Tab-separated table of C-alpha atoms in Angstrom:
chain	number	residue	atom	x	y	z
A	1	UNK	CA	-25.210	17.635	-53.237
A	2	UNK	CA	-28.640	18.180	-53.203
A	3	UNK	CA	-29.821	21.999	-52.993
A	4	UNK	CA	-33.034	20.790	-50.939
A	5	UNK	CA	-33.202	21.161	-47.323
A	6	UNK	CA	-31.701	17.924	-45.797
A	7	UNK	CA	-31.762	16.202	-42.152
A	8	UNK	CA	-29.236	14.421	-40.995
A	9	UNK	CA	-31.682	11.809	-39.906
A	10	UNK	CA	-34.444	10.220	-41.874
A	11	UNK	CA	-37.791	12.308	-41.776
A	12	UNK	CA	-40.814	10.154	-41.330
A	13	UNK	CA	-43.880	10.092	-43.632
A	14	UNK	CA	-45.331	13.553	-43.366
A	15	UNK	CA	-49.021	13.751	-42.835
A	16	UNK	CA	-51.632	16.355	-44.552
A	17	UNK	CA	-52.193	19.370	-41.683
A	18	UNK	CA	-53.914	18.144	-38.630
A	19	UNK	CA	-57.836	19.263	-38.088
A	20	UNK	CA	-57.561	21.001	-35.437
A	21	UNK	CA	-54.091	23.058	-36.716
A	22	UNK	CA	-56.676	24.647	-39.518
A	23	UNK	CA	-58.888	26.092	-36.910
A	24	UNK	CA	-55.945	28.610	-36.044
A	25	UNK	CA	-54.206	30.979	-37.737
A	26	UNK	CA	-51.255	30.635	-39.326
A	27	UNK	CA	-49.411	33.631	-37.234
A	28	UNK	CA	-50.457	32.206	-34.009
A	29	UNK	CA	-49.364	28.322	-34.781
A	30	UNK	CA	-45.753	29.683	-35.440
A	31	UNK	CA	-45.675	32.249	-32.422
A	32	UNK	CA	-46.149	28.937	-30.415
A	33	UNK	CA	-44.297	26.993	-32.017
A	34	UNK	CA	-41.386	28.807	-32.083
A	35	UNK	CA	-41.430	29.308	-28.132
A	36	UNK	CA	-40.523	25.518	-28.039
A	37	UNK	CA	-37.346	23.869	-27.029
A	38	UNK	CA	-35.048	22.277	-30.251
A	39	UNK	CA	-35.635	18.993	-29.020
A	40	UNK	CA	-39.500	19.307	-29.568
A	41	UNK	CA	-39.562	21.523	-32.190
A	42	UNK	CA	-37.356	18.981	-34.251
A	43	UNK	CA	-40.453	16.344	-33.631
A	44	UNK	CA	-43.270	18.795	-34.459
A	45	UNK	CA	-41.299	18.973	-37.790
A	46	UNK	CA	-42.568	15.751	-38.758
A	47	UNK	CA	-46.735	16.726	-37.485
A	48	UNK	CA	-47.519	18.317	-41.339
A	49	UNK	CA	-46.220	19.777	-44.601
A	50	UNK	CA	-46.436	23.105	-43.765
A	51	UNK	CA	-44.646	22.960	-40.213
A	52	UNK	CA	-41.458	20.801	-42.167
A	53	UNK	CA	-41.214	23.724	-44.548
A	54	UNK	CA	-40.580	26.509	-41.512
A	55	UNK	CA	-37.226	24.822	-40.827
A	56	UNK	CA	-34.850	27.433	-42.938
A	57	UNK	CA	-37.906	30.459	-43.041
A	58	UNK	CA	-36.099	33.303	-41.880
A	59	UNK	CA	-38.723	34.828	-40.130
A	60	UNK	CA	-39.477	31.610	-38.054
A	61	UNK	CA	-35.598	31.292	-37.321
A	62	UNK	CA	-35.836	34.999	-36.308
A	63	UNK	CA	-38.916	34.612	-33.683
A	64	UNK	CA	-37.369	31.232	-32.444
A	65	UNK	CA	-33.829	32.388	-32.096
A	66	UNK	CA	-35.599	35.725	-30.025
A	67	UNK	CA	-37.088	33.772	-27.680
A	68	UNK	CA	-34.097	31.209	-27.438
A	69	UNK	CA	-32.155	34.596	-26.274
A	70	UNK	CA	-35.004	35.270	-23.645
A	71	UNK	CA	-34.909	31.864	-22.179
A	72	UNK	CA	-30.848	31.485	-21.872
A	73	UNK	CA	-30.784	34.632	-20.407
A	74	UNK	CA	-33.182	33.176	-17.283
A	75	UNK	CA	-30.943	30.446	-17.246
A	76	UNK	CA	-27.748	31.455	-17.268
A	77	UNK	CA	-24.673	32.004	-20.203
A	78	UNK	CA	-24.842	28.917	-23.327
A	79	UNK	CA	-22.583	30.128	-25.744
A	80	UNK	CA	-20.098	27.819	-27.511
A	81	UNK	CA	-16.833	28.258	-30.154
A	82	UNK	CA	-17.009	27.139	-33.281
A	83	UNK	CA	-13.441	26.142	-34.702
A	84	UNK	CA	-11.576	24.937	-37.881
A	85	UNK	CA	-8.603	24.220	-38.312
A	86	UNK	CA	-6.309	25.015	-40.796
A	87	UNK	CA	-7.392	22.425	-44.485
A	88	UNK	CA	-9.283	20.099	-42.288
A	89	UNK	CA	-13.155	19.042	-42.620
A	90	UNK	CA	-13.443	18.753	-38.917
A	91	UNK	CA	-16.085	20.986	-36.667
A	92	UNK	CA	-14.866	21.455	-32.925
A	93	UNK	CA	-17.227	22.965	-30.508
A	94	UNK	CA	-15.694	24.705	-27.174
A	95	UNK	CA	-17.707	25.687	-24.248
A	96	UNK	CA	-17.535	29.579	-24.073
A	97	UNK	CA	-17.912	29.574	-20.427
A	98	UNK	CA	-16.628	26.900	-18.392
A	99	UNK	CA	-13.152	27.045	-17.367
A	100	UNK	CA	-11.670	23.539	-19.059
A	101	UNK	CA	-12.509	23.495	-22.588
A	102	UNK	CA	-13.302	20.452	-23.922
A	103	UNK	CA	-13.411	19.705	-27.495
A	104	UNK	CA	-16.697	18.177	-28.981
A	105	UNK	CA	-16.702	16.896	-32.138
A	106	UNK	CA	-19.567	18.114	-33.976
A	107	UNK	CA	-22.546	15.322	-35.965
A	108	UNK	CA	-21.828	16.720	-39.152
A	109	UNK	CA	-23.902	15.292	-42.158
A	110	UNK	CA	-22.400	16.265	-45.546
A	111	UNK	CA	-18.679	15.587	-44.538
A	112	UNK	CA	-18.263	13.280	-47.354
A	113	UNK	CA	-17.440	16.833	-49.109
A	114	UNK	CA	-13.667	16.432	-50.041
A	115	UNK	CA	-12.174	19.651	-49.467
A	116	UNK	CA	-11.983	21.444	-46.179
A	117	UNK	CA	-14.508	23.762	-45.214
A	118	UNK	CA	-14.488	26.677	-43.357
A	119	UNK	CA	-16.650	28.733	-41.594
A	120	UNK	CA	-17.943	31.958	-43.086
A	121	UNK	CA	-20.150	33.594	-40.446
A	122	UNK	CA	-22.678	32.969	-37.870
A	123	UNK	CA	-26.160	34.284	-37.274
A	124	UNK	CA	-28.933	33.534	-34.700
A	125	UNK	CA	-27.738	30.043	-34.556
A	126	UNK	CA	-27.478	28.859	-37.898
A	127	UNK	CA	-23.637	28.852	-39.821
A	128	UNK	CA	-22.534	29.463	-43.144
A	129	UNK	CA	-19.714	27.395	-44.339
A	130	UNK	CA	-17.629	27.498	-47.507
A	131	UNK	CA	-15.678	24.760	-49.393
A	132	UNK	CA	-12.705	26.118	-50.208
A	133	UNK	CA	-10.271	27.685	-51.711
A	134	UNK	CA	-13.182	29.707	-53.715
A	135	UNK	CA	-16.398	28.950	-51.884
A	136	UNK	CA	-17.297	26.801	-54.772
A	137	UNK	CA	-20.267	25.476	-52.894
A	138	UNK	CA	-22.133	27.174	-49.945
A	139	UNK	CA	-23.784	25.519	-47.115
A	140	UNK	CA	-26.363	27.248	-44.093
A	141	UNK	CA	-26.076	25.114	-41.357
A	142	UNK	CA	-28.346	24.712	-37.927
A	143	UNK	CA	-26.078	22.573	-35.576
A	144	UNK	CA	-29.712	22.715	-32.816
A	145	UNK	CA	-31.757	20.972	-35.368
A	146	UNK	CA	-29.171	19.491	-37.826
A	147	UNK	CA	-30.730	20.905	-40.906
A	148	UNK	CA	-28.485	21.965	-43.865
A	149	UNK	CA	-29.283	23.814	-47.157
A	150	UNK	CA	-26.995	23.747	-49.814
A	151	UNK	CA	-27.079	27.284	-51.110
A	152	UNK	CA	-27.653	27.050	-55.216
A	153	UNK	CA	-25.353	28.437	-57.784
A	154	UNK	CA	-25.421	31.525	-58.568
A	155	UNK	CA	-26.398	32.595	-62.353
A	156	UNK	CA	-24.699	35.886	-62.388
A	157	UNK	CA	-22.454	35.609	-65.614
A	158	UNK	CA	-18.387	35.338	-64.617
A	159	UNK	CA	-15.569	37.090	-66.731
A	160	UNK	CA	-13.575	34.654	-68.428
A	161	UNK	CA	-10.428	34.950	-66.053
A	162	UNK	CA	-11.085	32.495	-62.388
A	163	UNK	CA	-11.362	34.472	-59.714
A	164	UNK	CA	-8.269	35.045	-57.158
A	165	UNK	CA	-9.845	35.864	-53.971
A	166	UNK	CA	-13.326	35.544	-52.385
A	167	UNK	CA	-14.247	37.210	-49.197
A	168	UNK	CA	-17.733	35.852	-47.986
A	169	UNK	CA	-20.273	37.326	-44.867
A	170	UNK	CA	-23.526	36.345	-43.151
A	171	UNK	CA	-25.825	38.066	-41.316
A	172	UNK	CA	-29.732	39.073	-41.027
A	173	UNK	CA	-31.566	41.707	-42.333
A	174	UNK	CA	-34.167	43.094	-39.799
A	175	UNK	CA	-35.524	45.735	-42.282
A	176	UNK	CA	-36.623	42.441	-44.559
A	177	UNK	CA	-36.567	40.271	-42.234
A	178	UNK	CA	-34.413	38.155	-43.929
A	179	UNK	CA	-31.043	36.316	-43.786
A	180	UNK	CA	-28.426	36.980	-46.380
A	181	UNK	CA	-24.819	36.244	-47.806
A	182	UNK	CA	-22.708	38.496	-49.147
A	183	UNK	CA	-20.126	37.307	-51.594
A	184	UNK	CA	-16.954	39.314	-52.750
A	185	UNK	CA	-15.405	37.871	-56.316
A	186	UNK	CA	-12.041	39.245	-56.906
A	187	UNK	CA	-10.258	38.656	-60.344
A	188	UNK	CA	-7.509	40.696	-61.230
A	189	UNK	CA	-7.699	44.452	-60.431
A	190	UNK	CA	-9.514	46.161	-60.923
A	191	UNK	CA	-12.417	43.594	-61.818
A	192	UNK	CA	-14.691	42.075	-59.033
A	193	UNK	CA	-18.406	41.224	-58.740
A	194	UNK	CA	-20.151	41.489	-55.539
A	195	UNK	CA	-23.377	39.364	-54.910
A	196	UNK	CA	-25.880	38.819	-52.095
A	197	UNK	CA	-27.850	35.736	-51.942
A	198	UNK	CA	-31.267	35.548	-49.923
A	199	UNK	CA	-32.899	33.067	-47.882
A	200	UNK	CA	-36.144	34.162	-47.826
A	201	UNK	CA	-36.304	33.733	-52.106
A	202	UNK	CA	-33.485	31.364	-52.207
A	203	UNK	CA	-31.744	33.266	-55.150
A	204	UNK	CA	-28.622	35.492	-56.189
A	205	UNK	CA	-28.366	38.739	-57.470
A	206	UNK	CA	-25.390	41.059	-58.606
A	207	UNK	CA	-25.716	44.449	-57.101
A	208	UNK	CA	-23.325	47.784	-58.470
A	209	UNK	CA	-20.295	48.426	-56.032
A	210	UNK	CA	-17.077	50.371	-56.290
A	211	UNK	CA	-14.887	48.395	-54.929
A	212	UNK	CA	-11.792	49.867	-54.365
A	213	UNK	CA	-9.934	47.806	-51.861
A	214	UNK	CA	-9.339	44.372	-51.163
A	215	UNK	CA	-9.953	42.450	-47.765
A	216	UNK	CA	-6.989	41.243	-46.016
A	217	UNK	CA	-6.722	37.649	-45.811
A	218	UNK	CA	-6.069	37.005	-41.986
A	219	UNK	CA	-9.487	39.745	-41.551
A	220	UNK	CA	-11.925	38.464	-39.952
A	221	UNK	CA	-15.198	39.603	-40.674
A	222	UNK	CA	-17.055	41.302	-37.823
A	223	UNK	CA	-21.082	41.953	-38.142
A	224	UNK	CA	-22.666	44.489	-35.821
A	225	UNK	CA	-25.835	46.602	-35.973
A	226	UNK	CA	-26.299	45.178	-39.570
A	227	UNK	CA	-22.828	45.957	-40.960
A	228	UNK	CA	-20.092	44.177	-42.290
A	229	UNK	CA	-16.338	45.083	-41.412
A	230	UNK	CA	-13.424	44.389	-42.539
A	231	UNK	CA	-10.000	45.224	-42.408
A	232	UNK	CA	-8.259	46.033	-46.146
A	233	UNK	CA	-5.905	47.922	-48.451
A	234	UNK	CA	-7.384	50.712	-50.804
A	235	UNK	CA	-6.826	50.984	-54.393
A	236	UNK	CA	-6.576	54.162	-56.187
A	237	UNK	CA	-6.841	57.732	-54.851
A	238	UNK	CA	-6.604	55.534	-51.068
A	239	UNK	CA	-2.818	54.954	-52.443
A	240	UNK	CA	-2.544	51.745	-50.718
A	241	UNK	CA	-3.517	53.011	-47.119
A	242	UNK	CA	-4.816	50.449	-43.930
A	243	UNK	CA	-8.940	50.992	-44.174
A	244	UNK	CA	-11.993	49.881	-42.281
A	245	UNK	CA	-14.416	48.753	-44.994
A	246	UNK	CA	-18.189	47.983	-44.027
A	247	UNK	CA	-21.095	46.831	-45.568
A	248	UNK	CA	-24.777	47.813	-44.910
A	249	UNK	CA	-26.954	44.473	-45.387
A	250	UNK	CA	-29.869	46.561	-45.275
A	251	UNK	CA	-28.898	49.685	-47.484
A	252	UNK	CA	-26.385	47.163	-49.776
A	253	UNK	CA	-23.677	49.328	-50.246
A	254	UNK	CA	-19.997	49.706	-49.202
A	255	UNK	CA	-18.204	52.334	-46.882
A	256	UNK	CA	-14.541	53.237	-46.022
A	257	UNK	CA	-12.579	54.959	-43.369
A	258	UNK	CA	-9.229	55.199	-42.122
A	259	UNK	CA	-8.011	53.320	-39.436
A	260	UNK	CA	-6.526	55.281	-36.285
A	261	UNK	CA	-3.175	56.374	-36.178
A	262	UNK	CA	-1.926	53.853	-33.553
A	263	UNK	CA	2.240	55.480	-33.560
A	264	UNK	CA	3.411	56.927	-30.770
A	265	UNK	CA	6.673	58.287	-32.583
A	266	UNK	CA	5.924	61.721	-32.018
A	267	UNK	CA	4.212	61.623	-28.619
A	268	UNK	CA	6.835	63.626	-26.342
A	269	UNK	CA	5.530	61.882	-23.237
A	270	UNK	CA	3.837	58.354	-23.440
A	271	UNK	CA	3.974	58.291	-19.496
A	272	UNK	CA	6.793	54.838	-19.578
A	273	UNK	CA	10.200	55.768	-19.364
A	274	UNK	CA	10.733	52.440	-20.562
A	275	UNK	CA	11.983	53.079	-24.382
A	276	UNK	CA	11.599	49.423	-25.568
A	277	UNK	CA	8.029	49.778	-25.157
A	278	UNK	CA	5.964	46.792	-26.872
A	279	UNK	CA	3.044	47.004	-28.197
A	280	UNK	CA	0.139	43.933	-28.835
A	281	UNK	CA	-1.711	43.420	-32.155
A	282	UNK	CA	-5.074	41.922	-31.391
A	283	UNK	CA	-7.904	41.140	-33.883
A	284	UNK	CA	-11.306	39.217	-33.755
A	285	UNK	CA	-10.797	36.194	-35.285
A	286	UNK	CA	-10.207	32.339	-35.663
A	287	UNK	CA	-13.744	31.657	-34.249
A	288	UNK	CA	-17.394	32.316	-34.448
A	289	UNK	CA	-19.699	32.495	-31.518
A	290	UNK	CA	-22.876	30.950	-31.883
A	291	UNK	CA	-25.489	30.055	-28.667
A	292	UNK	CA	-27.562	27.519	-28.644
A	293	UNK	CA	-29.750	25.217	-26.161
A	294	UNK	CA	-26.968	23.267	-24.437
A	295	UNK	CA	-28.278	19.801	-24.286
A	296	UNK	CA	-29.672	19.308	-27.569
A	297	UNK	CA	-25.667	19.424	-29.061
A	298	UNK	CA	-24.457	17.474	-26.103
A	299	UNK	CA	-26.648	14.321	-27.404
């Protein structure tokens, strides 16, 4: 695969900018274009060089996605469900609001991948997905405008022994601007490498992290206020304790804490009388949420 941007479609010859387009600034071409609808901003695309190339910058994705929000919010809820299932290739999109769900099978234009794929996170629209088992190769998607980048490899230098367990996140960066993926390398304790790849420069880097826990497998990754979190088992002086782990995409670093003492063995009076009391284990996960403008995935 390619590690180019790629359409699902067949761009047409691109013309040198227009005239007119150099008589305004650069800011104030993308503020208006990125106050267009999908359907029109994916045919300005093809108008020049330089309006192609703002399909994957993060900071036109950012302003376009913003006023996206604005203009869903005037017209009511558009959020959809993005599901996987379990070793399949397949992408099924579910209506987030409507009270029949019906399954949409999703234009997808590099399923001639032969592993399954699943999805890693989801940010202002566009999705990171993951071949697995070990995220060998990395893909940022935009369902609205069906453009895919294949993210490259990364040239951080791997131990000899193949890693055991990889534990990915996406999310944006408002301090840079920018969007980013975070990738966890496990090999046997206690070695791991932790790397973040950007959009905005299109490369990896290795950062320092004491890692001193590993993710849970059935953890879903949550990503609020510019943090990661996760649910995991500590190593060490944690002594194999339930943790909260989180990860600053801003500040790049990791944090820890326990997780609540749910028990109610000692509690004298829990207010039930009822002593085969029952209690339900819920978690965020199985799907991302992503919103987009409803009848450019309906096509």
């Amino acid at each position: 695969m390619s590690t180019n941007l790629t359409q699902s479609t067949t761009a047409p010859a691109q013309a040198e900018d227009p005239a007119p387009a150099k008589d305004l600034p650069k800011d104030i071409i993308i503020d208006i274009l990125s106050r267009l609808p999908v359907r029109s901003l994916v045919q300005f695309y093809c108008v020049c060089k330089s309006w192609y190339a703002l399909r994957l910058n993060p900071n036109f994705i950012s302003k376009h996605f913003h006023h996206s929000t604005l203009s869903t919010a005037n017209h009511g809820d558009r959020s959809f469900f993005l599901l996987t299932r379990h070793q399949s290739k397949a992408i099924t999109l579910l209506s987030g609001t409507k009270s029949v769900d019906i399954p949409i099978n999703m234009d997808i234009p590099f399923l001639n991948i032969s592993k399954p794929l699943r999805i890693s996170g989801s940010c202002h629209g566009l999705v990171c997905l993951s071949v697995m088992p070990i995220a060998s190769i990395l893909i940022i998607w935009n369902p609205a405008t069906r453009v895919f980048k294949d993210l490259p490899v990364s040239n951080v230098k791997r131990p000899n022994a193949g890693p055991i367990k990889v534990v990915l996140g996406f999310g944006f960066d408002s301090g840079s601007n920018d969007y980013k993926v975070l990738r966890i390398v496990n090999y046997c304790y206690p070695l791991n490498q932790v790397e973040i790849y950007s959009l905005g420069t299109d490369t990896w880097r290795e950062i320092e992290a004491n890692v001193r826990f590993i993710i849970f497998e059935a953890s879903s990754r949550v990503f609020v206020r510019g943090r990661f979190h996760w649910t995991a088992l500590g190593f060490r002086e944690l002594n194999g304790r339930e943790l909260i782990v989180t990860f600053d995409l801003g500040e790049e670093v990791f944090s820890q804490f326990m997780l609540p003492n749910f028990s109610r063995e000692n509690d004298d009076n829990d207010g039930d009388d009822d002593d085969d009391d029952e209690e339900d284990e819920g978690r965020l996960g199985g799907v991302q949420m992503v919103s987009w403008i409803e009848d450019v995935l309906m096509e």
